[in-house]
PDB file of C-alpha atoms and ligand atoms in Angstrom:
ATOM      1  CA  MET A 237       0.000   0.000   0.000  1.00 81.00           C
ATOM      2  CA  ARG A 238       1.334   3.400  -0.961  1.00 97.00           C
ATOM      3  CA  ARG A 239       0.712   6.091   1.635  1.00 98.00           C
ATOM      4  CA  LYS A 240      -0.770   9.193   0.060  1.00 98.00           C
ATOM      5  CA  LEU A 241       1.394  12.314   0.204  1.00 98.00           C
ATOM      6  CA  ALA A 242       0.347  15.976   0.122  1.00 98.00           C
ATOM      7  CA  ALA A 243       3.523  17.965  -0.513  1.00 99.00           C
ATOM      8  CA  GLY A 244       3.984  21.736  -0.586  1.00 98.00           C
ATOM      9  CA  ASN A 245       6.782  23.488  -2.459  1.00 98.00           C
ATOM     10  CA  TRP A 246       7.126  27.033  -1.169  1.00 98.00           C
ATOM     11  CA  LYS A 247       9.758  27.957  -3.768  1.00 98.00           C
ATOM     12  CA  MET A 248      11.340  31.353  -2.951  1.00 98.00           C
ATOM     13  CA  ASN A 249       8.446  32.478  -0.759  1.00 98.00           C
ATOM     14  CA  GLY A 250       8.078  33.017   2.962  1.00 98.00           C
ATOM     15  CA  THR A 251       9.912  34.486   5.922  1.00 98.00           C
ATOM     16  CA  THR A 252       9.694  33.464   9.574  1.00 98.00           C
ATOM     17  CA  ALA A 253       6.208  35.009   9.765  1.00 98.00           C
ATOM     18  CA  ALA A 254       5.018  32.217   7.458  1.00 98.00           C
ATOM     19  CA  LEU A 255       5.885  29.531  10.015  1.00 98.00           C
ATOM     20  CA  ALA A 256       2.467  30.221  11.560  1.00 98.00           C
ATOM     21  CA  GLU A 257       0.961  28.759   8.386  1.00 98.00           C
ATOM     22  CA  ILE A 258       2.778  25.454   8.931  1.00 98.00           C
ATOM     23  CA  LYS A 259       1.553  25.401  12.520  1.00 98.00           C
ATOM     24  CA  ALA A 260      -2.011  25.955  11.293  1.00 98.00           C
ATOM     25  CA  MET A 261      -1.613  23.109   8.778  1.00 98.00           C
ATOM     26  CA  THR A 262      -0.803  20.666  11.591  1.00 98.00           C
ATOM     27  CA  GLU A 263      -4.446  20.965  12.645  1.00 97.00           C
ATOM     28  CA  GLU A 264      -5.535  19.238   9.429  1.00 97.00           C
ATOM     29  CA  VAL A 265      -3.107  16.323   9.827  1.00 97.00           C
ATOM     30  CA  THR A 266      -4.821  13.099  10.900  1.00 93.00           C
ATOM     31  CA  GLY A 267      -2.000  10.589  10.478  1.00 93.00           C
ATOM     32  CA  ASP A 268      -3.755   8.700   7.666  1.00 96.00           C
ATOM     33  CA  ILE A 269      -1.702  10.410   4.958  1.00 98.00           C
ATOM     34  CA  ASP A 270       1.749  11.988   4.842  1.00 98.00           C
ATOM     35  CA  VAL A 271       2.109  15.763   4.619  1.00 98.00           C
ATOM     36  CA  LEU A 272       5.340  17.487   3.586  1.00 98.00           C
ATOM     37  CA  ILE A 273       6.272  21.166   3.337  1.00 99.00           C
ATOM     38  CA  CYS A 274       9.457  22.252   1.553  1.00 99.00           C
ATOM     39  CA  PRO A 275      10.147  25.837   2.632  1.00 98.00           C
ATOM     40  CA  PRO A 276      13.193  27.890   1.620  1.00 98.00           C
ATOM     41  CA  SER A 277      16.207  26.432   3.436  1.00 98.00           C
ATOM     42  CA  PRO A 278      16.635  29.342   5.931  1.00 98.00           C
ATOM     43  CA  LEU A 279      13.200  28.370   7.316  1.00 98.00           C
ATOM     44  CA  ILE A 280      13.811  24.644   7.782  1.00 98.00           C
ATOM     45  CA  THR A 281      14.950  24.828  11.400  1.00 98.00           C
ATOM     46  CA  GLY A 282      12.048  27.082  12.350  1.00 98.00           C
ATOM     47  CA  ALA A 283       9.630  24.934  10.394  1.00 98.00           C
ATOM     48  CA  LYS A 284      10.789  21.826  12.258  1.00 98.00           C
ATOM     49  CA  SER A 285      10.026  23.548  15.559  1.00 98.00           C
ATOM     50  CA  VAL A 286       6.324  23.983  14.671  1.00 98.00           C
ATOM     51  CA  SER A 287       5.647  21.205  12.166  1.00 98.00           C
ATOM     52  CA  GLY A 288       4.423  18.391  14.432  1.00 98.00           C
ATOM     53  CA  ASP A 289       3.638  15.416  12.180  1.00 98.00           C
ATOM     54  CA  ILE A 290       4.281  17.399   8.993  1.00 98.00           C
ATOM     55  CA  ALA A 291       7.575  16.394   7.356  1.00 98.00           C
ATOM     56  CA  ILE A 292       9.918  19.162   6.261  1.00 99.00           C
ATOM     57  CA  GLY A 293      12.064  19.041   3.133  1.00 99.00           C
ATOM     58  CA  GLY A 294      14.488  21.044   1.038  1.00 99.00           C
ATOM     59  CA  GLN A 295      13.982  22.230  -2.538  1.00 98.00           C
ATOM     60  CA  ASP A 296      17.388  21.304  -3.937  1.00 98.00           C
ATOM     61  CA  CYS A 297      20.801  20.064  -2.813  1.00 98.00           C
ATOM     62  CA  HIS A 298      24.289  19.925  -4.261  1.00 98.00           C
ATOM     63  CA  ALA A 299      25.600  16.632  -5.596  1.00 98.00           C
ATOM     64  CA  LYS A 300      28.747  16.871  -3.461  1.00 98.00           C
ATOM     65  CA  PRO A 301      28.780  16.437   0.331  1.00 96.00           C
ATOM     66  CA  SER A 302      30.831  19.607   1.003  1.00 97.00           C
ATOM     67  CA  GLY A 303      33.356  21.916  -0.599  1.00 97.00           C
ATOM     68  CA  ALA A 304      33.963  25.207  -2.374  1.00 98.00           C
ATOM     69  CA  HIS A 305      30.464  25.770  -3.793  1.00 98.00           C
ATOM     70  CA  THR A 306      29.374  29.203  -2.639  1.00 98.00           C
ATOM     71  CA  GLY A 307      25.654  29.484  -2.059  1.00 97.00           C
ATOM     72  CA  ASP A 308      24.935  25.770  -2.359  1.00 98.00           C
ATOM     73  CA  ILE A 309      23.773  23.409   0.357  1.00 98.00           C
ATOM     74  CA  SER A 310      24.453  19.714   0.722  1.00 98.00           C
ATOM     75  CA  ALA A 311      22.010  16.911   1.402  1.00 98.00           C
ATOM     76  CA  ALA A 312      23.737  16.255   4.731  1.00 98.00           C
ATOM     77  CA  MET A 313      23.120  19.886   5.753  1.00 98.00           C
ATOM     78  CA  LEU A 314      19.410  19.484   5.016  1.00 98.00           C
ATOM     79  CA  ALA A 315      19.276  16.261   7.014  1.00 98.00           C
ATOM     80  CA  ASP A 316      21.206  17.876   9.853  1.00 98.00           C
ATOM     81  CA  VAL A 317      18.515  20.534  10.376  1.00 98.00           C
ATOM     82  CA  GLY A 318      15.713  17.988  10.268  1.00 98.00           C
ATOM     83  CA  ALA A 319      14.712  17.696   6.620  1.00 98.00           C
ATOM     84  CA  SER A 320      13.552  14.224   5.588  1.00 98.00           C
ATOM     85  CA  HIS A 321      12.923  14.924   1.892  1.00 99.00           C
ATOM     86  CA  VAL A 322      14.389  17.019  -0.908  1.00 99.00           C
ATOM     87  CA  ILE A 323      12.774  18.074  -4.184  1.00 99.00           C
ATOM     88  CA  LEU A 324      15.162  17.472  -7.094  1.00 99.00           C
ATOM     89  CA  GLY A 325      14.973  18.347 -10.772  1.00 98.00           C
ATOM     90  CA  HIS A 326      12.072  20.765 -10.453  1.00 98.00           C
ATOM     91  CA  SER A 327      11.461  22.385 -13.843  1.00 98.00           C
ATOM     92  CA  GLU A 328      12.403  25.779 -12.379  1.00 98.00           C
ATOM     93  CA  ARG A 329      15.814  24.335 -11.409  1.00 98.00           C
ATOM     94  CA  ARG A 330      16.110  22.703 -14.824  1.00 98.00           C
ATOM     95  CA  ALA A 331      15.262  26.033 -16.539  1.00 97.00           C
ATOM     96  CA  ASP A 332      16.859  28.616 -14.216  1.00 97.00           C
ATOM     97  CA  HIS A 333      20.021  26.642 -13.417  1.00 97.00           C
ATOM     98  CA  ASP A 334      20.307  24.533 -16.540  1.00 98.00           C
ATOM     99  CA  GLU A 335      20.057  21.314 -14.541  1.00 98.00           C
ATOM    100  CA  GLN A 336      20.232  18.257 -16.759  1.00 98.00           C
ATOM    101  CA  ASP A 337      19.080  14.712 -16.032  1.00 98.00           C
ATOM    102  CA  ASP A 338      22.670  13.774 -15.093  1.00 98.00           C
ATOM    103  CA  ASP A 339      22.744  16.529 -12.466  1.00 98.00           C
ATOM    104  CA  VAL A 340      19.429  15.390 -11.018  1.00 98.00           C
ATOM    105  CA  ARG A 341      20.686  11.820 -10.923  1.00 98.00           C
ATOM    106  CA  ALA A 342      23.866  12.822  -9.065  1.00 98.00           C
ATOM    107  CA  LYS A 343      21.846  14.919  -6.605  1.00 98.00           C
ATOM    108  CA  THR A 344      19.481  12.015  -6.011  1.00 99.00           C
ATOM    109  CA  ILE A 345      22.421   9.769  -5.122  1.00 98.00           C
ATOM    110  CA  ALA A 346      23.665  12.500  -2.756  1.00 98.00           C
ATOM    111  CA  ALA A 347      20.213  12.737  -1.178  1.00 99.00           C
ATOM    112  CA  TRP A 348      20.110   8.981  -0.588  1.00 98.00           C
ATOM    113  CA  GLU A 349      23.580   9.043   0.953  1.00 98.00           C
ATOM    114  CA  ALA A 350      22.198  11.523   3.488  1.00 98.00           C
ATOM    115  CA  ASP A 351      19.113   9.318   4.057  1.00 98.00           C
ATOM    116  CA  LEU A 352      16.789  11.853   2.446  1.00 98.00           C
ATOM    117  CA  ILE A 353      13.779  10.852   0.359  1.00 99.00           C
ATOM    118  CA  ALA A 354      14.218  12.309  -3.140  1.00 99.00           C
ATOM    119  CA  VAL A 355      11.142  13.856  -4.770  1.00 99.00           C
ATOM    120  CA  VAL A 356      12.277  13.754  -8.406  1.00 99.00           C
ATOM    121  CA  CYS A 357      10.311  15.970 -10.798  1.00 98.00           C
ATOM    122  CA  VAL A 358       9.665  15.293 -14.465  1.00 98.00           C
ATOM    123  CA  GLY A 359       7.453  17.091 -16.947  1.00 98.00           C
ATOM    124  CA  GLU A 360       7.069  18.208 -20.536  1.00 98.00           C
ATOM    125  CA  THR A 361       6.848  21.733 -21.938  1.00 98.00           C
ATOM    126  CA  LEU A 362       3.826  22.879 -23.917  1.00 97.00           C
ATOM    127  CA  ALA A 363       5.801  22.615 -27.178  1.00 97.00           C
ATOM    128  CA  GLU A 364       6.759  19.043 -26.329  1.00 98.00           C
ATOM    129  CA  ARG A 365       3.136  18.131 -25.581  1.00 97.00           C
ATOM    130  CA  GLU A 366       1.880  19.777 -28.756  1.00 97.00           C
ATOM    131  CA  ALA A 367       4.476  17.851 -30.740  1.00 98.00           C
ATOM    132  CA  GLN A 368       3.091  14.679 -29.088  1.00 98.00           C
ATOM    133  CA  ASN A 369       6.426  13.978 -27.456  1.00 98.00           C
ATOM    134  CA  THR A 370       5.169  13.913 -23.873  1.00 98.00           C
ATOM    135  CA  LEU A 371       5.787  10.235 -23.126  1.00 98.00           C
ATOM    136  CA  ASP A 372       9.192  10.237 -24.838  1.00 98.00           C
ATOM    137  CA  ILE A 373      10.263  13.250 -22.785  1.00 98.00           C
ATOM    138  CA  ILE A 374       8.993  11.758 -19.521  1.00 98.00           C
ATOM    139  CA  GLY A 375      10.592   8.403 -20.313  1.00 98.00           C
ATOM    140  CA  GLY A 376      13.933  10.075 -20.996  1.00 98.00           C
ATOM    141  CA  GLN A 377      13.782  12.144 -17.818  1.00 98.00           C
ATOM    142  CA  LEU A 378      12.926   9.084 -15.725  1.00 98.00           C
ATOM    143  CA  ALA A 379      15.749   7.030 -17.228  1.00 98.00           C
ATOM    144  CA  GLY A 380      18.267   9.856 -16.874  1.00 98.00           C
ATOM    145  CA  SER A 381      17.282  11.363 -13.534  1.00 98.00           C
ATOM    146  CA  ILE A 382      16.596   8.300 -11.383  1.00 98.00           C
ATOM    147  CA  PRO A 383      19.646   6.296 -10.316  1.00 98.00           C
ATOM    148  CA  ASP A 384      19.737   2.538  -9.807  1.00 98.00           C
ATOM    149  CA  GLY A 385      18.743   1.597  -6.285  1.00 98.00           C
ATOM    150  CA  ALA A 386      15.382   3.351  -6.145  1.00 98.00           C
ATOM    151  CA  THR A 387      12.837   1.976  -3.673  1.00 98.00           C
ATOM    152  CA  GLY A 388       9.433   3.018  -2.444  1.00 98.00           C
ATOM    153  CA  LEU A 389      11.143   4.351   0.671  1.00 98.00           C
ATOM    154  CA  ASN A 390      13.782   6.574  -0.948  1.00 98.00           C
ATOM    155  CA  LEU A 391      11.982   7.885  -4.041  1.00 98.00           C
ATOM    156  CA  VAL A 392       8.851   9.844  -4.878  1.00 99.00           C
ATOM    157  CA  VAL A 393       8.248  10.903  -8.490  1.00 99.00           C
ATOM    158  CA  ALA A 394       6.351  14.108  -9.250  1.00 99.00           C
ATOM    159  CA  TYR A 395       4.810  14.581 -12.694  1.00 98.00           C
ATOM    160  CA  GLU A 396       4.694  18.317 -13.272  1.00 98.00           C
ATOM    161  CA  PRO A 397       3.872  19.485 -16.786  1.00 98.00           C
ATOM    162  CA  VAL A 398       5.873  22.709 -17.175  1.00 98.00           C
ATOM    163  CA  TRP A 399       2.920  24.461 -18.814  1.00 97.00           C
ATOM    164  CA  ALA A 400       0.679  23.732 -15.812  1.00 98.00           C
ATOM    165  CA  ILE A 401       2.992  25.186 -13.158  1.00 96.00           C
ATOM    166  CA  GLY A 402       1.748  28.478 -11.786  1.00 95.00           C
ATOM    167  CA  THR A 403      -0.474  29.017 -14.817  1.00 95.00           C
ATOM    168  CA  GLY A 404      -3.879  27.844 -13.615  1.00 94.00           C
ATOM    169  CA  LYS A 405      -3.891  25.414 -16.568  1.00 94.00           C
ATOM    170  CA  VAL A 406      -4.363  21.785 -15.608  1.00 95.00           C
ATOM    171  CA  PRO A 407      -4.197  18.733 -17.875  1.00 97.00           C
ATOM    172  CA  THR A 408      -7.364  16.703 -18.210  1.00 98.00           C
ATOM    173  CA  THR A 409      -7.693  13.791 -15.829  1.00 98.00           C
ATOM    174  CA  ASP A 410      -7.164  11.500 -18.861  1.00 98.00           C
ATOM    175  CA  GLN A 411      -3.891  13.257 -19.649  1.00 98.00           C
ATOM    176  CA  ILE A 412      -2.732  12.969 -16.031  1.00 98.00           C
ATOM    177  CA  GLY A 413      -3.767   9.307 -15.901  1.00 98.00           C
ATOM    178  CA  GLU A 414      -1.959   8.492 -19.140  1.00 98.00           C
ATOM    179  CA  VAL A 415       1.343   9.903 -17.855  1.00 98.00           C
ATOM    180  CA  HIS A 416       1.005   8.402 -14.371  1.00 98.00           C
ATOM    181  CA  ASP A 417       0.228   4.948 -15.789  1.00 98.00           C
ATOM    182  CA  PHE A 418       3.232   5.329 -18.102  1.00 98.00           C
ATOM    183  CA  ILE A 419       5.526   6.299 -15.197  1.00 98.00           C
ATOM    184  CA  ARG A 420       4.265   3.350 -13.141  1.00 98.00           C
ATOM    185  CA  ALA A 421       4.912   0.933 -16.003  1.00 98.00           C
ATOM    186  CA  LYS A 422       8.418   2.346 -16.559  1.00 98.00           C
ATOM    187  CA  LEU A 423       9.293   2.001 -12.871  1.00 98.00           C
ATOM    188  CA  GLU A 424       7.951  -1.563 -12.745  1.00 98.00           C
ATOM    189  CA  ARG A 425       9.947  -2.517 -15.825  1.00 98.00           C
ATOM    190  CA  ARG A 426      13.180  -1.035 -14.541  1.00 98.00           C
ATOM    191  CA  PHE A 427      13.022  -1.826 -10.829  1.00 98.00           C
ATOM    192  CA  GLY A 428      10.681  -4.818 -10.759  1.00 98.00           C
ATOM    193  CA  ALA A 429       6.991  -4.954  -9.961  1.00 98.00           C
ATOM    194  CA  GLY A 430       7.391  -4.769  -6.177  1.00 98.00           C
ATOM    195  CA  VAL A 431       9.526  -1.637  -6.155  1.00 98.00           C
ATOM    196  CA  GLY A 432       7.759  -0.117  -9.152  1.00 98.00           C
ATOM    197  CA  ARG A 433       4.409  -0.404  -7.424  1.00 98.00           C
ATOM    198  CA  SER A 434       5.678   1.022  -4.145  1.00 98.00           C
ATOM    199  CA  VAL A 435       7.037   4.367  -5.437  1.00 98.00           C
ATOM    200  CA  ARG A 436       4.580   7.185  -4.888  1.00 98.00           C
ATOM    201  CA  LEU A 437       3.622   9.309  -7.890  1.00 98.00           C
ATOM    202  CA  LEU A 438       2.514  12.899  -7.286  1.00 99.00           C
ATOM    203  CA  TYR A 439       0.820  15.198  -9.738  1.00 98.00           C
ATOM    204  CA  GLY A 440       1.895  18.867  -9.629  1.00 98.00           C
ATOM    205  CA  GLY A 441       0.842  21.986 -11.512  1.00 98.00           C
ATOM    206  CA  SER A 442      -1.923  24.379 -10.459  1.00 97.00           C
ATOM    207  CA  VAL A 443      -3.409  21.978  -7.890  1.00 98.00           C
ATOM    208  CA  LYS A 444      -5.922  23.769  -5.684  1.00 98.00           C
ATOM    209  CA  ALA A 445      -8.868  22.931  -3.480  1.00 98.00           C
ATOM    210  CA  SER A 446     -11.306  23.217  -6.383  1.00 98.00           C
ATOM    211  CA  ASN A 447      -9.581  20.604  -8.584  1.00 98.00           C
ATOM    212  CA  ALA A 448      -7.990  18.363  -5.929  1.00 98.00           C
ATOM    213  CA  ASP A 449     -10.868  15.861  -5.685  1.00 98.00           C
ATOM    214  CA  GLU A 450     -10.874  14.989  -9.377  1.00 98.00           C
ATOM    215  CA  ILE A 451      -7.066  14.811  -9.581  1.00 98.00           C
ATOM    216  CA  PHE A 452      -6.862  12.535  -6.516  1.00 98.00           C
ATOM    217  CA  ALA A 453      -9.392  10.165  -8.122  1.00 98.00           C
ATOM    218  CA  VAL A 454      -7.052   9.457 -11.076  1.00 98.00           C
ATOM    219  CA  SER A 455      -5.375   6.033 -11.064  1.00 95.00           C
ATOM    220  CA  ASN A 456      -1.731   6.041  -9.986  1.00 98.00           C
ATOM    221  CA  VAL A 457      -2.019   9.533  -8.490  1.00 98.00           C
ATOM    222  CA  ASP A 458      -0.787   9.121  -4.910  1.00 98.00           C
ATOM    223  CA  GLY A 459      -0.964  12.781  -3.967  1.00 98.00           C
ATOM    224  CA  ALA A 460       0.158  16.192  -5.127  1.00 98.00           C
ATOM    225  CA  LEU A 461       3.140  18.526  -5.204  1.00 98.00           C
ATOM    226  CA  VAL A 462       1.576  21.938  -4.677  1.00 98.00           C
ATOM    227  CA  GLY A 463       3.214  25.323  -5.192  1.00 98.00           C
ATOM    228  CA  GLY A 464       1.103  28.461  -4.806  1.00 98.00           C
ATOM    229  CA  ALA A 465      -1.736  26.779  -2.938  1.00 98.00           C
ATOM    230  CA  SER A 466       0.652  25.407  -0.287  1.00 98.00           C
ATOM    231  CA  LEU A 467       1.697  28.814   1.030  1.00 98.00           C
ATOM    232  CA  THR A 468      -1.204  29.273   3.435  1.00 98.00           C
ATOM    233  CA  ALA A 469      -3.165  26.898   5.627  1.00 98.00           C
ATOM    234  CA  ALA A 470      -6.360  28.407   4.221  1.00 98.00           C
ATOM    235  CA  ASP A 471      -5.419  27.079   0.776  1.00 98.00           C
ATOM    236  CA  PHE A 472      -3.480  23.928   1.689  1.00 98.00           C
ATOM    237  CA  ASN A 473      -5.686  22.467   4.429  1.00 98.00           C
ATOM    238  CA  PRO A 474      -8.574  21.797   2.012  1.00 98.00           C
ATOM    239  CA  ILE A 475      -6.104  19.945  -0.253  1.00 98.00           C
ATOM    240  CA  ILE A 476      -4.916  17.818   2.696  1.00 98.00           C
ATOM    241  CA  LYS A 477      -8.573  17.195   3.477  1.00 98.00           C
ATOM    242  CA  ALA A 478      -9.349  16.202  -0.105  1.00 98.00           C
ATOM    243  CA  LEU A 479      -6.472  13.704  -0.117  1.00 98.00           C
ATOM    244  CA  ASN A 480      -7.707  12.220   3.148  1.00 98.00           C
ATOM    245  CA  ALA A 481     -11.192  11.965   1.666  1.00 97.00           C
ATOM    246  CA  SER A 482      -9.809  10.076  -1.352  1.00 97.00           C
ATOM    247  CA  LEU A 483      -8.698   7.146   0.843  1.00 96.00           C
TER     248      LEU A 483
HETATM  249  P1  LIG B 275       1.897  25.476  -8.651  1.00 51.80           P
HETATM  250  O1  LIG B 275       3.385  24.886  -8.609  1.00 51.80           O
HETATM  251  O2  LIG B 275       1.049  24.596  -7.755  1.00 51.80           O
HETATM  252  O3  LIG B 275       2.025  26.871  -8.137  1.00 51.80           O
HETATM  253  O4  LIG B 275       1.441  25.397 -10.081  1.00 51.80           O
HETATM  254  C1  LIG B 275       3.612  23.496  -8.542  1.00 51.80           C
HETATM  255  C2  LIG B 275       5.084  23.222  -8.477  1.00 51.80           C
HETATM  256  O5  LIG B 275       5.867  23.883  -9.166  1.00 51.80           O
HETATM  257  O6  LIG B 275       5.524  22.322  -7.723  1.00 51.80           O
END
C-alpha cells in the first residue's frame, strides 16, 4: 500500500512570519496520509520547531557532500537541520540553473547518501506536448534522472507538466492518468513490480482545493506537489482534506 502524500513546495516564498501557516496546517493532519512542506532552506529549522507530524524538506541540494560551492547546500546539511525529503529536478531548477538529467541523478544519489527521500520531478513543456512527445520526454527524464537503487522508501516521483505550473492550466484527468500509468509501467519494468508499485507518484501543476478531488481520483495519483496553494493553511488544508477523503 502506498501512503498518500500531500507535498507543498514554497519555492522562494516566505519568511519566519510564514511559520504560523505550517503550525495551522498541523491541525488538518490526521496521520492517515503523509504531509510534507518544503520551505526555503533558511526556514527549515524554524519549520521543524512547529511542524508536528508534517515532514519538512528542502527544494534542492548539491551533488557533493561539502566543498567550495558558494551558495549551495548539501544533502547532509538538510538532514542535519531535520529535513527528511528534498525536491530534485524541479522544472524551475532545470530552466533557471540549466540542470540536466545527469545533475538530477547525481543529486538524487547525494540525497540517498544523506538518508533523504528524493522527490524527483519530471514534466514536458507545452511545445513538447503539442508535438506529441510527452511520453518520450517523460521516459527520458525518468531514465536519466533516477539512479539505480530506487525503492518506495527513498523515491517519490512528481509529474509536473511545465505548462501547468503556476499558470492555472491543468491537464485533463485522462492526460494525467496516461502519464502516471506510463511512469508506473516504466518504474515496474526497470526496478521490478514490487519496487515499481511502491514508489509514490505525485501530480503537480496548479493543484488547488477546487480541482484536488478529481485529480486525486485518477489512477496512480498518490498525492500532489503543490506550489502556490501550499503557502497558506487556508489554501493547503482543504487539499490535505481532499487527499484524506480520497482514501
Ligand atoms: P503550482 O506549482 O502549484 O504553483 O502550479 C507546482 C510546483 O511547481 O511544484
